Each structure stands twice: as structure tokens, then as C-alpha cells.
XYZ file of C-alpha atoms in Angstrom:
658
model
C 0.000 0.000 0.000
C 1.275 3.426 -0.855
C 1.548 5.927 1.939
C -0.514 9.093 1.580
C 1.509 12.045 0.398
C 2.311 14.524 3.135
C 3.208 17.396 0.859
C 1.963 20.849 1.845
C 0.414 23.144 -0.683
C 1.709 26.694 -0.554
C -0.413 29.510 -1.881
C 0.608 33.076 -2.495
C -1.956 34.414 -0.055
C -0.820 31.973 2.612
C 2.821 32.934 2.158
C 1.948 36.642 2.270
C -0.108 36.096 5.404
C 2.790 34.242 7.036
C 5.211 37.023 6.110
C 2.853 39.642 7.500
C 2.507 37.753 10.782
C 6.268 37.383 11.114
C 6.861 41.010 10.223
C 4.365 42.177 12.834
C 6.008 39.922 15.406
C 9.450 41.335 14.603
C 8.136 44.898 14.761
C 6.516 44.218 18.116
C 9.742 42.754 19.499
C 11.672 45.689 18.094
C 9.363 48.131 19.860
C 9.682 46.187 23.111
C 13.474 46.306 22.840
C 13.385 50.035 22.170
C 11.178 50.589 25.227
C 13.461 48.480 27.404
C 16.507 50.354 26.111
C 14.900 53.690 26.958
C 14.032 52.466 30.473
C 17.610 51.304 31.067
C 18.971 54.620 29.835
C 16.678 56.467 32.217
C 17.813 54.212 35.074
C 21.474 54.859 34.260
C 20.884 58.614 34.179
C 19.129 58.421 37.570
C 21.978 56.460 39.155
C 24.590 58.830 37.739
C 22.673 61.765 39.156
C 22.553 60.135 42.590
C 26.292 59.471 42.428
C 27.059 63.075 41.547
C 24.817 64.223 44.380
C 26.659 62.047 46.902
C 30.016 63.356 45.685
C 28.857 66.956 46.046
C 27.515 66.193 49.518
C 30.832 64.657 50.491
C 32.743 67.731 49.304
C 30.466 70.074 51.227
C 30.854 68.048 54.417
C 34.636 68.113 54.091
C 34.499 71.892 53.658
C 32.502 72.206 56.864
C 34.929 70.023 58.769
C 37.917 72.056 57.581
C 36.156 75.289 58.430
C 35.457 74.151 61.970
C 39.044 72.935 62.442
C 40.326 76.288 61.231
C 38.053 78.100 63.716
C 39.403 75.942 66.528
C 43.004 76.661 65.608
C 42.351 80.394 65.501
C 40.613 80.269 68.878
C 43.486 78.254 70.342
C 46.008 80.874 69.212
C 43.873 83.650 70.694
C 43.532 81.678 73.925
C 47.299 81.197 74.191
C 47.861 84.931 73.725
C 45.301 85.811 76.404
C 46.874 83.316 78.826
C 50.340 84.799 78.470
C 49.079 88.374 78.870
C 47.013 87.560 81.973
C 49.852 85.687 83.638
C 52.208 88.636 83.237
C 49.609 91.086 84.538
C 48.780 89.035 87.662
C 52.457 88.608 88.741
C 53.185 92.376 88.785
C 52.222 94.433 91.921
C 49.379 96.834 91.720
C 51.036 100.282 91.309
C 48.747 103.088 92.413
C 49.641 106.808 92.784
C 47.424 107.300 95.805
C 49.850 106.770 98.760
C 47.124 107.307 101.362
C 45.380 104.067 100.462
C 48.487 102.047 99.601
C 48.915 100.659 103.100
C 45.260 99.712 103.398
C 45.345 97.553 100.275
C 45.986 93.868 100.828
C 47.485 92.376 97.657
C 47.368 88.589 97.690
C 48.503 86.584 94.643
C 45.913 84.217 93.150
C 46.500 80.525 93.093
C 47.316 78.824 89.761
C 44.000 76.874 89.824
C 41.926 80.063 90.110
C 43.891 81.713 87.266
C 43.392 78.658 85.077
C 39.657 78.671 85.702
C 39.400 82.373 84.917
C 41.304 81.962 81.665
C 39.154 79.033 80.611
C 35.994 80.932 81.439
C 37.139 83.996 79.509
C 38.097 81.975 76.443
C 34.810 80.084 76.645
C 32.884 83.346 76.719
C 34.768 84.612 73.656
C 34.108 81.392 71.788
C 30.452 81.401 72.772
C 30.058 85.019 71.614
C 31.599 84.186 68.249
C 29.336 81.190 67.809
C 26.262 83.197 68.734
C 27.218 85.847 66.212
C 27.632 83.208 63.493
C 24.324 81.626 64.490
C 22.566 84.956 64.231
C 24.014 85.668 60.785
C 23.095 82.190 59.534
C 19.569 82.087 60.918
C 18.337 80.208 57.793
C 19.165 76.554 58.326
C 21.401 74.796 55.832
C 20.025 72.115 53.569
C 22.998 69.845 54.305
C 23.044 67.165 57.036
C 23.988 68.333 60.515
C 27.562 67.908 61.742
C 28.464 67.683 65.453
C 31.810 69.236 66.294
C 33.689 71.581 68.653
C 33.054 69.946 72.009
C 35.093 71.458 74.852
C 37.270 69.441 77.165
C 39.342 70.833 80.049
C 42.933 69.968 80.670
C 45.273 70.863 83.471
C 47.324 73.267 81.383
C 44.280 75.186 80.083
C 44.977 74.576 76.370
C 42.504 73.724 73.627
C 41.332 70.106 73.897
C 41.340 69.281 70.166
C 44.615 69.032 68.231
C 44.330 68.041 64.604
C 46.740 68.072 61.741
C 45.815 69.888 58.572
C 47.334 67.252 56.376
C 45.369 64.520 58.117
C 42.084 66.395 57.825
C 42.408 66.459 54.034
C 42.107 62.684 53.961
C 38.587 61.203 53.802
C 39.189 58.448 56.351
C 40.900 60.766 58.813
C 38.098 63.300 58.455
C 35.431 60.753 59.309
C 37.444 59.544 62.330
C 37.811 63.110 63.586
C 34.069 63.676 63.395
C 33.395 60.506 65.345
C 35.926 61.478 68.058
C 34.382 64.895 68.481
C 30.905 63.450 68.780
C 32.148 61.244 71.630
C 33.733 64.164 73.427
C 30.392 65.951 73.588
C 29.332 63.639 76.393
C 32.224 64.578 78.734
C 31.695 67.027 81.612
C 33.724 70.131 82.427
C 34.639 71.105 85.996
C 32.859 74.017 87.610
C 34.161 77.492 86.839
C 33.150 81.028 87.663
C 31.176 82.711 84.838
C 32.074 86.288 83.916
C 30.299 88.605 81.526
C 32.054 89.480 78.303
C 32.663 93.200 77.842
C 35.224 93.028 75.025
C 32.911 92.882 72.030
C 30.864 95.695 70.500
C 28.963 93.692 67.840
C 25.232 94.309 67.557
C 24.637 90.593 67.506
C 25.717 90.426 71.187
C 22.915 92.690 72.340
C 20.754 89.602 72.815
C 20.671 88.384 76.418
C 22.986 85.469 77.145
C 21.347 82.781 79.266
C 23.558 81.398 82.015
C 24.034 77.688 81.912
C 23.860 75.496 85.013
C 27.086 75.206 86.960
C 27.177 71.435 86.708
C 27.235 71.480 82.875
C 29.167 74.177 81.007
C 29.526 72.426 77.612
C 29.100 74.842 74.745
C 27.053 73.238 71.923
C 27.992 74.421 68.469
C 25.060 75.295 66.200
C 24.596 72.769 63.427
C 24.105 75.335 60.695
C 27.561 76.871 60.791
C 28.572 76.828 57.142
C 30.746 79.402 55.437
C 29.142 78.728 52.054
C 25.658 79.090 53.514
C 26.674 82.313 55.232
C 27.755 83.894 51.946
C 24.651 82.688 50.106
C 22.345 83.949 52.862
C 23.923 87.377 52.764
C 23.488 87.537 49.000
C 19.865 86.402 49.243
C 19.128 89.023 51.897
C 20.575 91.732 49.668
C 18.565 90.527 46.662
C 15.375 90.312 48.694
C 15.928 93.791 50.062
C 16.513 95.257 46.592
C 13.497 93.370 45.226
C 11.301 94.648 48.026
C 12.439 98.216 47.292
C 11.624 97.767 43.590
C 8.201 96.309 44.425
C 7.386 99.237 46.681
C 8.294 101.776 44.010
C 6.372 99.833 41.361
C 3.280 99.574 43.556
C 3.371 103.326 44.191
C 3.512 104.008 40.445
C 0.593 101.652 39.763
C -1.511 103.299 42.479
C -0.865 106.772 41.074
C -1.422 105.790 37.416
C -4.503 103.570 37.685
C -5.999 104.955 40.939
C -6.106 101.565 42.630
C -6.186 100.806 46.309
C -3.174 99.386 48.091
C -4.920 96.052 48.720
C -5.644 95.504 45.006
C -2.066 96.361 44.089
C -0.737 93.901 46.677
C -2.998 91.153 45.270
C -1.706 91.838 41.761
C 1.901 91.705 42.934
C 1.324 88.419 44.791
C -0.348 86.891 41.728
C 2.577 87.931 39.517
C 5.121 86.481 41.952
C 3.143 83.237 42.143
C 3.131 82.839 38.342
C 6.869 83.504 38.224
C 7.550 80.885 40.910
C 5.419 78.301 39.067
C 7.318 79.002 35.865
C 10.664 78.565 37.599
C 9.490 75.320 39.191
C 8.433 73.966 35.789
C 11.829 74.875 34.355
C 13.617 73.148 37.226
C 11.454 70.063 36.821
C 12.193 69.886 33.131
C 15.865 70.422 33.724
C 15.945 67.773 36.427
C 13.930 65.090 34.707
C 15.570 65.164 31.282
C 19.047 65.492 29.967
C 19.427 68.283 27.359
C 20.488 65.738 24.775
C 17.402 63.652 25.525
C 15.157 66.715 25.181
C 16.728 67.425 21.803
C 16.080 63.867 20.697
C 12.433 64.108 21.746
C 11.972 67.368 19.837
C 13.550 65.805 16.784
C 11.254 62.822 16.973
C 8.222 65.094 17.209
C 9.345 67.008 14.131
C 9.957 63.856 12.099
C 6.669 62.223 13.109
C 4.374 62.010 10.044
C 0.695 62.858 9.882
C -1.743 60.032 10.517
C -5.493 59.526 10.380
C -7.219 59.616 13.766
C -10.928 59.162 14.596
C -12.646 62.376 15.709
C -16.410 61.839 15.582
C -18.503 58.711 16.173
C -22.078 58.685 14.858
C -24.587 56.115 16.094
C -27.802 57.231 14.421
C -28.626 54.248 12.182
C -30.424 51.112 13.300
C -28.573 48.735 10.964
C -25.443 48.429 8.827
C -24.220 51.581 7.062
C -23.461 50.651 3.427
C -22.790 54.059 1.861
C -21.216 57.317 3.047
C -20.060 60.495 1.308
C -19.039 64.119 1.943
C -20.355 67.362 0.528
C -17.713 68.507 -2.018
C -17.254 71.941 -0.457
C -18.717 71.901 3.061
C -18.384 69.843 6.233
C -21.640 67.999 5.589
C -21.899 64.214 5.255
C -24.557 61.758 4.100
C -25.014 58.091 5.001
C -27.279 55.310 3.755
C -28.169 52.273 5.813
C -29.839 48.887 5.709
C -32.697 50.474 7.673
C -33.771 52.221 4.435
C -32.973 55.770 5.567
C -30.588 58.443 4.341
C -29.281 60.783 7.041
C -27.521 64.123 6.612
C -24.954 65.125 9.248
C -23.773 68.660 9.936
C -20.127 68.447 10.986
C -19.347 72.158 11.109
C -19.399 72.255 14.901
C -16.554 69.740 15.214
C -14.174 71.723 12.991
C -12.645 75.174 13.111
C -13.602 78.112 10.947
C -11.188 76.982 8.245
C -12.654 73.466 8.220
C -9.174 71.958 8.448
C -8.244 71.878 12.121
C -10.572 70.026 14.501
C -11.854 71.755 17.593
C -10.589 70.637 20.968
C -12.713 67.979 22.556
C -14.338 67.045 19.235
C -14.324 63.334 20.114
C -18.066 63.243 20.470
C -21.232 62.058 18.807
C -23.231 63.998 16.222
C -26.945 64.184 15.482
C -28.498 64.262 11.976
C -30.279 67.453 11.072
C -32.514 65.631 8.584
C -33.480 62.038 7.742
C -34.840 61.077 4.311
C -37.300 58.189 4.223
C -38.627 56.806 0.969
C -36.732 53.651 0.043
C -38.385 50.305 0.714
C -35.141 48.365 1.116
C -31.424 48.647 1.805
C -29.700 51.853 0.659
C -26.609 50.859 -1.331
C -25.115 54.188 -2.486
C -25.343 57.927 -1.713
C -23.830 61.052 -3.262
C -24.129 64.834 -2.841
C -24.102 67.321 -5.732
C -22.768 70.721 -4.687
C -23.858 72.519 -7.886
C -27.449 71.262 -7.623
C -27.608 71.178 -3.815
C -29.118 67.692 -3.981
C -28.603 64.272 -2.442
C -28.835 61.115 -4.581
C -29.431 57.643 -3.146
C -29.814 54.149 -4.643
C -31.435 51.089 -3.108
C -32.210 47.416 -3.527
C -35.744 48.482 -4.398
C -34.396 49.257 -7.951
C -34.959 53.010 -7.640
C -32.745 56.080 -7.430
C -34.154 58.939 -5.383
C -33.200 62.606 -5.449
C -33.536 64.827 -2.364
C -33.142 68.569 -1.956
C -30.727 69.617 0.765
C -32.470 71.799 3.370
C -31.131 75.114 4.559
C -28.634 75.327 7.379
C -31.235 76.393 9.963
C -33.194 73.170 9.501
C -33.318 71.335 12.829
C -33.733 67.750 13.927
C -37.344 68.316 14.971
C -38.370 70.580 12.108
C -41.679 69.702 10.374
C -41.618 67.393 7.362
C -41.244 69.241 4.071
C -42.647 67.224 1.109
C -40.763 69.405 -1.367
C -37.467 67.891 -0.225
C -38.330 64.673 -2.103
C -37.365 66.010 -5.534
C -37.574 63.017 -7.932
C -37.406 59.245 -8.311
C -35.532 57.572 -11.182
C -37.409 54.447 -12.254
C -35.933 52.254 -14.985
C -34.026 49.407 -13.412
C -35.793 46.143 -12.732
C -33.455 44.872 -10.014
C -31.231 46.135 -7.257
C -29.031 49.149 -7.980
C -25.550 48.331 -6.666
C -23.680 51.503 -7.481
C -23.982 54.898 -9.172
C -21.683 57.861 -9.807
C -22.198 61.516 -10.671
C -20.095 62.945 -13.468
C -17.151 65.173 -12.458
C -17.492 68.935 -12.410
C -15.543 69.350 -15.678
C -18.354 67.648 -17.609
C -20.698 69.850 -19.634
C -23.756 68.249 -18.052
C -24.377 66.565 -14.743
C -24.855 62.933 -15.699
C -25.565 59.992 -13.431
C -24.446 56.454 -14.304
C -25.991 53.561 -12.370
C -25.093 49.846 -12.280
C -27.872 47.377 -11.520
C -28.296 43.660 -10.935
C -30.543 43.534 -14.011
C -27.368 43.552 -16.144
C -27.586 47.136 -17.383
C -25.720 50.384 -16.867
C -28.006 53.363 -17.369
C -26.968 56.950 -18.064
C -29.326 59.593 -16.629
C -29.452 63.299 -17.457
C -30.150 64.973 -14.114
C -30.767 68.390 -15.708
C -33.379 67.287 -18.260
C -37.016 68.249 -17.817
C -38.597 65.446 -19.826
C -37.208 61.938 -20.104
C -34.274 61.512 -17.761
C -32.940 58.247 -19.180
C -30.315 58.901 -21.817
C -28.979 55.426 -22.711
C -28.583 51.868 -21.416
C -25.400 49.804 -21.655
C -24.765 46.097 -21.271
C -21.633 43.953 -21.168
C -21.424 44.035 -24.980
C -22.413 47.664 -25.553
C -25.684 49.462 -26.114
C -28.842 47.692 -25.029
C -30.760 46.279 -27.971
C -33.806 44.073 -28.470
C -31.592 41.097 -29.274
C -29.862 41.217 -25.888
C -32.908 40.489 -23.743
C -31.541 37.160 -22.451
C -29.275 36.588 -19.484
C -26.839 39.409 -18.929
C -23.669 39.768 -16.876
C -24.461 42.035 -13.954
C -22.237 45.088 -13.379
C -20.885 45.480 -9.848
C -19.256 48.930 -9.858
C -18.426 51.851 -12.145
C -16.642 55.174 -12.281
C -16.020 58.070 -14.644
C -12.553 58.741 -16.071
C -11.475 62.214 -14.910
C -8.720 62.361 -17.521
C -11.196 61.710 -20.363
C -14.639 63.263 -19.842
C -16.356 60.976 -22.344
C -15.377 57.582 -20.957
C -16.879 55.296 -18.345
C -15.207 52.247 -16.762
C -17.420 49.390 -15.522
C -16.607 46.167 -13.642
C -18.741 43.046 -13.987
C -19.511 39.985 -11.929
C -17.379 37.793 -14.253
C -14.235 39.660 -13.178
C -13.936 41.724 -16.372
C -13.380 45.492 -16.523
C -14.420 47.373 -19.645
C -14.087 50.936 -20.877
C -17.085 52.522 -22.633
C -17.664 55.606 -24.714
C -20.599 57.455 -23.149
C -21.778 59.119 -26.364
C -21.747 56.037 -28.615
C -22.124 53.334 -25.962
C -19.418 51.223 -27.634
C -16.838 49.123 -25.785
C -13.443 50.779 -26.230
C -11.228 48.488 -24.191
C -11.279 45.372 -22.047
C -8.521 45.476 -19.455
C -6.113 42.570 -19.708
C -5.756 40.390 -16.639
C -8.824 41.829 -14.949
C -10.511 38.420 -14.877
C -7.370 36.291 -14.504
C -8.240 35.231 -10.965
C -11.959 34.712 -11.607
C -13.133 31.111 -10.950
C -16.823 31.506 -11.891
C -17.858 32.106 -8.268
C -18.709 35.197 -6.304
C -15.580 34.628 -4.208
C -13.385 36.194 -6.926
C -15.611 38.955 -8.312
C -14.806 42.678 -8.373
C -16.532 44.668 -5.639
C -15.439 48.242 -6.238
C -13.677 50.558 -8.708
C -11.873 53.892 -8.325
C -10.347 56.136 -11.010
C -7.229 58.181 -10.365
C -8.175 61.897 -10.590
C -5.076 63.125 -12.465
C -3.618 60.028 -14.160
C -5.116 57.370 -16.481
C -5.084 54.658 -13.821
C -7.940 52.455 -12.616
C -7.875 50.628 -9.243
C -10.104 47.627 -8.523
C -10.913 45.887 -5.231
C -11.678 42.170 -5.346
C -13.526 39.670 -3.204
C -10.367 37.548 -2.940
C -8.539 40.366 -1.070
C -6.522 41.694 -4.033
C -6.168 45.293 -5.188
C -5.155 45.716 -8.837
C -3.879 48.739 -10.751
C -4.629 49.096 -14.486
C -3.335 51.481 -17.131
C -6.142 52.958 -19.251
C -3.870 53.578 -22.237
C -2.337 50.122 -22.543
C -5.148 48.239 -20.828
C -2.723 46.085 -18.868
C -2.416 45.346 -15.160
C 0.383 47.446 -13.678
C 0.595 45.918 -10.220
C -1.298 43.693 -7.798
C -1.110 44.158 -4.024
C -2.681 42.359 -1.112
C -3.050 43.716 2.393
C -6.517 42.956 3.722
C -7.265 39.657 5.381
C -10.738 39.524 3.849
C -12.645 40.900 0.867
C -12.010 44.496 -0.266
C -15.325 46.365 -0.212
C -14.496 50.028 -0.837
C -11.826 52.163 -2.521
C -11.367 55.912 -2.718
C -8.487 58.103 -3.925
C -7.679 61.449 -2.333
C -7.685 64.157 -4.986
C -5.356 66.385 -2.924
C -2.547 63.814 -2.502
C -1.267 60.456 -3.694
C -3.117 58.496 -1.002
C -5.772 55.832 -1.394
C -8.059 54.372 1.260
C -9.390 50.826 1.190
C -11.905 49.144 3.480
C -12.506 45.444 3.892
C -14.531 42.825 5.665
C -11.590 42.303 8.049
C -12.899 45.467 9.823
C -9.801 47.475 8.916
C -9.050 50.573 6.867
C -5.737 50.777 5.049
C -4.059 53.871 3.623
C -1.866 53.360 0.564
C 0.821 55.477 -1.074
C 0.053 55.291 -4.788
C 3.556 56.342 -5.812
C 5.088 53.253 -4.180
C 1.955 51.047 -3.967
C 2.681 50.371 -0.274
C 0.500 50.479 2.828
C 1.414 53.431 5.064
C -1.241 53.091 7.789
C -3.667 50.486 9.048
C -6.230 50.619 11.850
C -9.373 48.813 12.932
C -12.409 50.950 12.224
C -15.613 48.976 12.809
C -16.747 45.856 14.611
C -17.441 42.803 12.518
C -21.074 41.759 12.134
C -21.754 38.440 10.472
C -19.296 38.238 7.588
C -19.084 42.009 7.020
C -16.826 44.737 8.382
C -16.049 48.085 6.730
C -18.553 48.748 3.921
C -17.692 52.245 2.652
C -14.765 54.720 2.866
C -14.636 58.202 1.336
C -12.245 61.188 1.425
C -13.425 64.776 1.653
C -12.662 66.510 -1.676
C -11.613 69.800 -0.041
C -10.529 69.143 3.561
C -8.280 66.597 5.326
C -11.176 64.480 6.588
C -12.308 60.937 5.895
C -15.571 59.089 6.621
C -16.370 55.400 6.921
C -19.457 53.253 7.469
C -19.545 49.701 8.776
C -21.679 46.696 9.507
C -21.911 47.762 13.157
C -24.225 50.639 12.148
C -21.681 53.318 13.071
C -20.364 56.213 10.993
C -16.878 57.465 11.890
C -15.147 60.691 10.897
C -11.331 60.811 10.764
C -8.904 63.733 10.645
C -5.459 63.778 9.061
C -2.987 65.400 11.423
C -0.405 64.915 14.158
């Protein structure tokens, strides 16, 4: 017995789908890596900032230690000089000129212990006065951590208790050991001594009363905010504040004299101005602290390079069933939509755009209400269009009719009374559903309407005629004749050729695309390769056509997910692309750029660059209902807006911007 073959069949669509899945996976991983890289860079910048902060803190602490050691050395030298001078003065006899009282005076030399206590007390008072003066000048506390130093300790010879070497204090380890030793010496007690007032200083800072300490504890605690750097900064700040206050006073006086305002109102204005200035400075500091200047430059560059994209702005939920047709007014921000519920609704979108119609208003992500609803069709509405020159709305339906409606004035409201005159006319001629119709471009001499129906005919209507509106009927082979009354190939879509005002391109259910002469009704050209993928089923038919506005190019959207480009001059297929995961239902080309929009049953809208035939943007637009997704997509002829309708019964408006 032969084993069954295990060979796999590879199809082009399957390979393309696999490549798309892999490409999306690689792009997702690439984005994740980029995000992780940015997070690590931010973490590195944060750690480097913390390291620099610790180094600066270490330098400031070493400066404080050296400053305190220098103050101790200076005080020790002063203390030694006072000791020598006092000793010499106490050993000499008291020479007085008054001989009458010389015998009565009893001069007794002081003991060395009493002299030592007096000298220590005097030096302690001098040191305390200096520290109080420094504390008064540096009343604003420093932002640095507190440092405990300068604890006094008595010795028998009356010298300064702390002896440090300058070379050793410059070392980090020695500096930390010195601080620890001084903090331990704070706990030692000093023997009792007699306290004398200090009369040798004339500084204004000493006018404050000095509180006597208890006799059992005469340790002098050094204020923690003694910092030479802080002292200088505080003095500068005081000067700046004083000058600023003087300027504010003069400015307030001028404002009061000029505008005749009260002092309270002027003070409120000045406070408000200062508050705004402080908030601005805080924002600048935050920006400077959170980002590196190079990183800010990179972000600005990325914002400048970022291209424009389509974003949803308005969501409309007025229909009760699927929306199969949408269109814009050629010159105004007015839209029309046709639905499976048999209604045609007109939407006024002026309130969601600016005066120029280009930029959307802030907060325009909202719903809109129709200002009029046309009811007259007995079945599904398949196509809608607005004529700016005639101020009319055209709609086609499965009920085989084409109806014409007059657009109401701008003051017409949602609850305005019904006006029968708005129902202008009804085109009756088709015997089956009307799938598509198009109005002739503005460069045509007359406003013609071409409609494609399931009865196998394409009819040309003269919308400006007063008598018979039907001008001619076309079939797959040409003009309709009595001999061609049998089975006909049904047309599925059509469009006028903007580059040639007398030609009409029509697609048929058999996958063929043909070019017709409107005046004679003859077939000019059958595009080569248009029906190459047709397999005699509806799964490979053509659903939609779009003509390039400035070049002789025709684009077709197929049920088997392909989009094909044809040259009208040669009649050949230029290129075939595939991007949708399901049938392509709608195509439209932007007349102001080289962009094309396509909608499909995969619920997505894709934007294509026609110069490179590549997809530049893709997004999900509507929810899938049954086997249908996006049913219609149209650009605005004058403004950067786009509209879409879907099987979920929602109409969405998109704006092209950043």
C-alpha cells in the first residue's frame, strides 16, 4: 500500500499572510526592545545623578569640617595669647599713685587653679560670643546634614582640647574619624568654673541676652548650621530680597498713582505675579531635572519627524442597521449616510471643525446628530452622493430606484416639520437592485448619473433634463438592444474617467473590466488580466472601482482580497497588491494627494501610497457583524477628513494630522 503524500500546498496568499505575521512579530519585538533600552537609559541617568549628588555632599561636608578645624586653631592661638598676657599682669604688683590708700590695700597673689579657671571661662565666653554671632548671621538653616563638632574638654594646662593636623584632615578616612571622636567628646563634663560677663565685644549681635548655663554642665554646643558657604549665600539672598522689596514698593506706588487703585488691590496683583513667576521657575527646574538636554533634543527631533496620521474624531450612532454608503459634501463639512434600515441621514459636521474646516476643535471626540433624515426607500440603501452645484442628495437602493432629495437650509433642525418638497424626484428604470452609481465630475458639460444594476444594465441619466431623464442603457457588450434580452452579466461597480470626460469604466460579476464611450455606448477596451483570478464564483468577483483623478489609472478591489492597478492607455495590469485579510469592499483616492483608502470585511481601513503602492497606515475601524466589516470609505474633496461606514451601524469621521 502506498503511503498518503504529506506534501503541503503553498499559496501566495498563505505565504503573504505568514510574512505579515512574522513582520508584525518582529516589529513588536523591536518596539519592546526600544522601550526596554529607553528604560535602562533612564535608570542609568538616575543612578549617575545620585552618584554626583553624593560626591557633592561629600565635598560640602569636608568643607565644613575644615572650616570648623580652622576656627578651633584660631581660637586656640587667641587663647594662648590671652593666657600669656594675663599671667604677666597678675604677677606684677598693683602700682597706684594714691599713697594714702596704699597701706590699706591687701594684695594677695591668686592661686594657679583660680587663674586657670578664669582663663578658661574667659576663652569660653569669647568662643560662645563668636558662635552666637555666626548663628545669628546664619539664621536660615542649611540644607545639608547636621555635623556635630567643637566639644570642649578641660585639661590641666588650660589649652585647647582638640589638636588636629591639617594634612590629616584632608584625607577622607581621617576626616570621618575626627568627626566621630568629636561626637564622643560631647558627652564629657567640664569642671565648675566662675562665669564672667564678656565686655570686650561691640557687635550688635551680642545685644541679645545670654542665658547662664547650670554650673554642673558648662559644655558649649555648636550650632549645626555653621557653614561658610551658607553664610555667603544667605547674605546675598538678603541683599537681593531687600533690593526686590524696594523695587516692588516703588512699582506699587507708580501703579496706584497711574490707575488709581487701592493698596490692597495692588498687593494682590503683585502676589499673583510672583506666584506665576515661581510656578514658571518650578516647571523649568522640573524639566531640567527630569531630562538630559540631549534627551530633550532627541524628543523634539522625533516630534518634528513624526508624520501625519489619520485619527478618529467623531462617532455617529444614528442608524439602526449596517451603514453601506457614506459620502461628503464637495465643499462643506456635511456628510450623508445610507443604511440597511432604508434611511438616508444628513450630518452637519461644522461644529466639530474650526472656521477653516481643516483643524478640529478641541474635545471634538463626540457624537453627532443628523439634522434631517430622508425616508422613501423600501429596502437597503446601497449608495449615496451629494451634488454641490445642484444642492441635492442622490441615493440608490435594492428596491431598484434612485431617489433625489433637496438639501435643506442650514437652519433646519432635527425636529423641524416634514417638508414634502425635499423629495425632488425618483428615477425608475431598473428592474433589479441598484448596486452603485456615480455623478459625473465637475468638468463635464452636463451633470450625468451612471448607475449599475443587478438587471445587467448600466443606465446613463441626465439629471438636468425636464422630460425623459434616461439617456442610454449599456450592457456587457455595448448598447442595449432588443436582441440582448436574455441573461446578462451584472455590473458590480463603475466610475467616470477624470482624464477623459467621455469615458466610463465598468466592472462586472465575471471579473472583467471594460471601458465605454458614453456618447456612442461602444466598448473601447477590455482590461487585460482583470478576470485572470476569476473562478466563476462570487468569491473572486470585483466589488469596487476607483479612477485616479489626475492620471489614467484604474484601481479595482476584489472579493479575494486583491487590489489591482490598471493602465487605461495600454489596458494592462500594472501591479497587484494584497493587504486585507478579507474581501475588499471600498476604494477611494484622495484628490489632494497620492493616497488611497481601502476598506474590507476584516474590519480594517488601510491607507496606501500610490507612488510606491505600499500600505502606510492600518487601523481597525468597525466591529465585525456576520461576515461584514467596513462597507464604505470616502475622502473629503476639499478638507483633510475621511468618513467610513460599517456593519456595526456606526459612521466614523477621521482627521489627518499629528
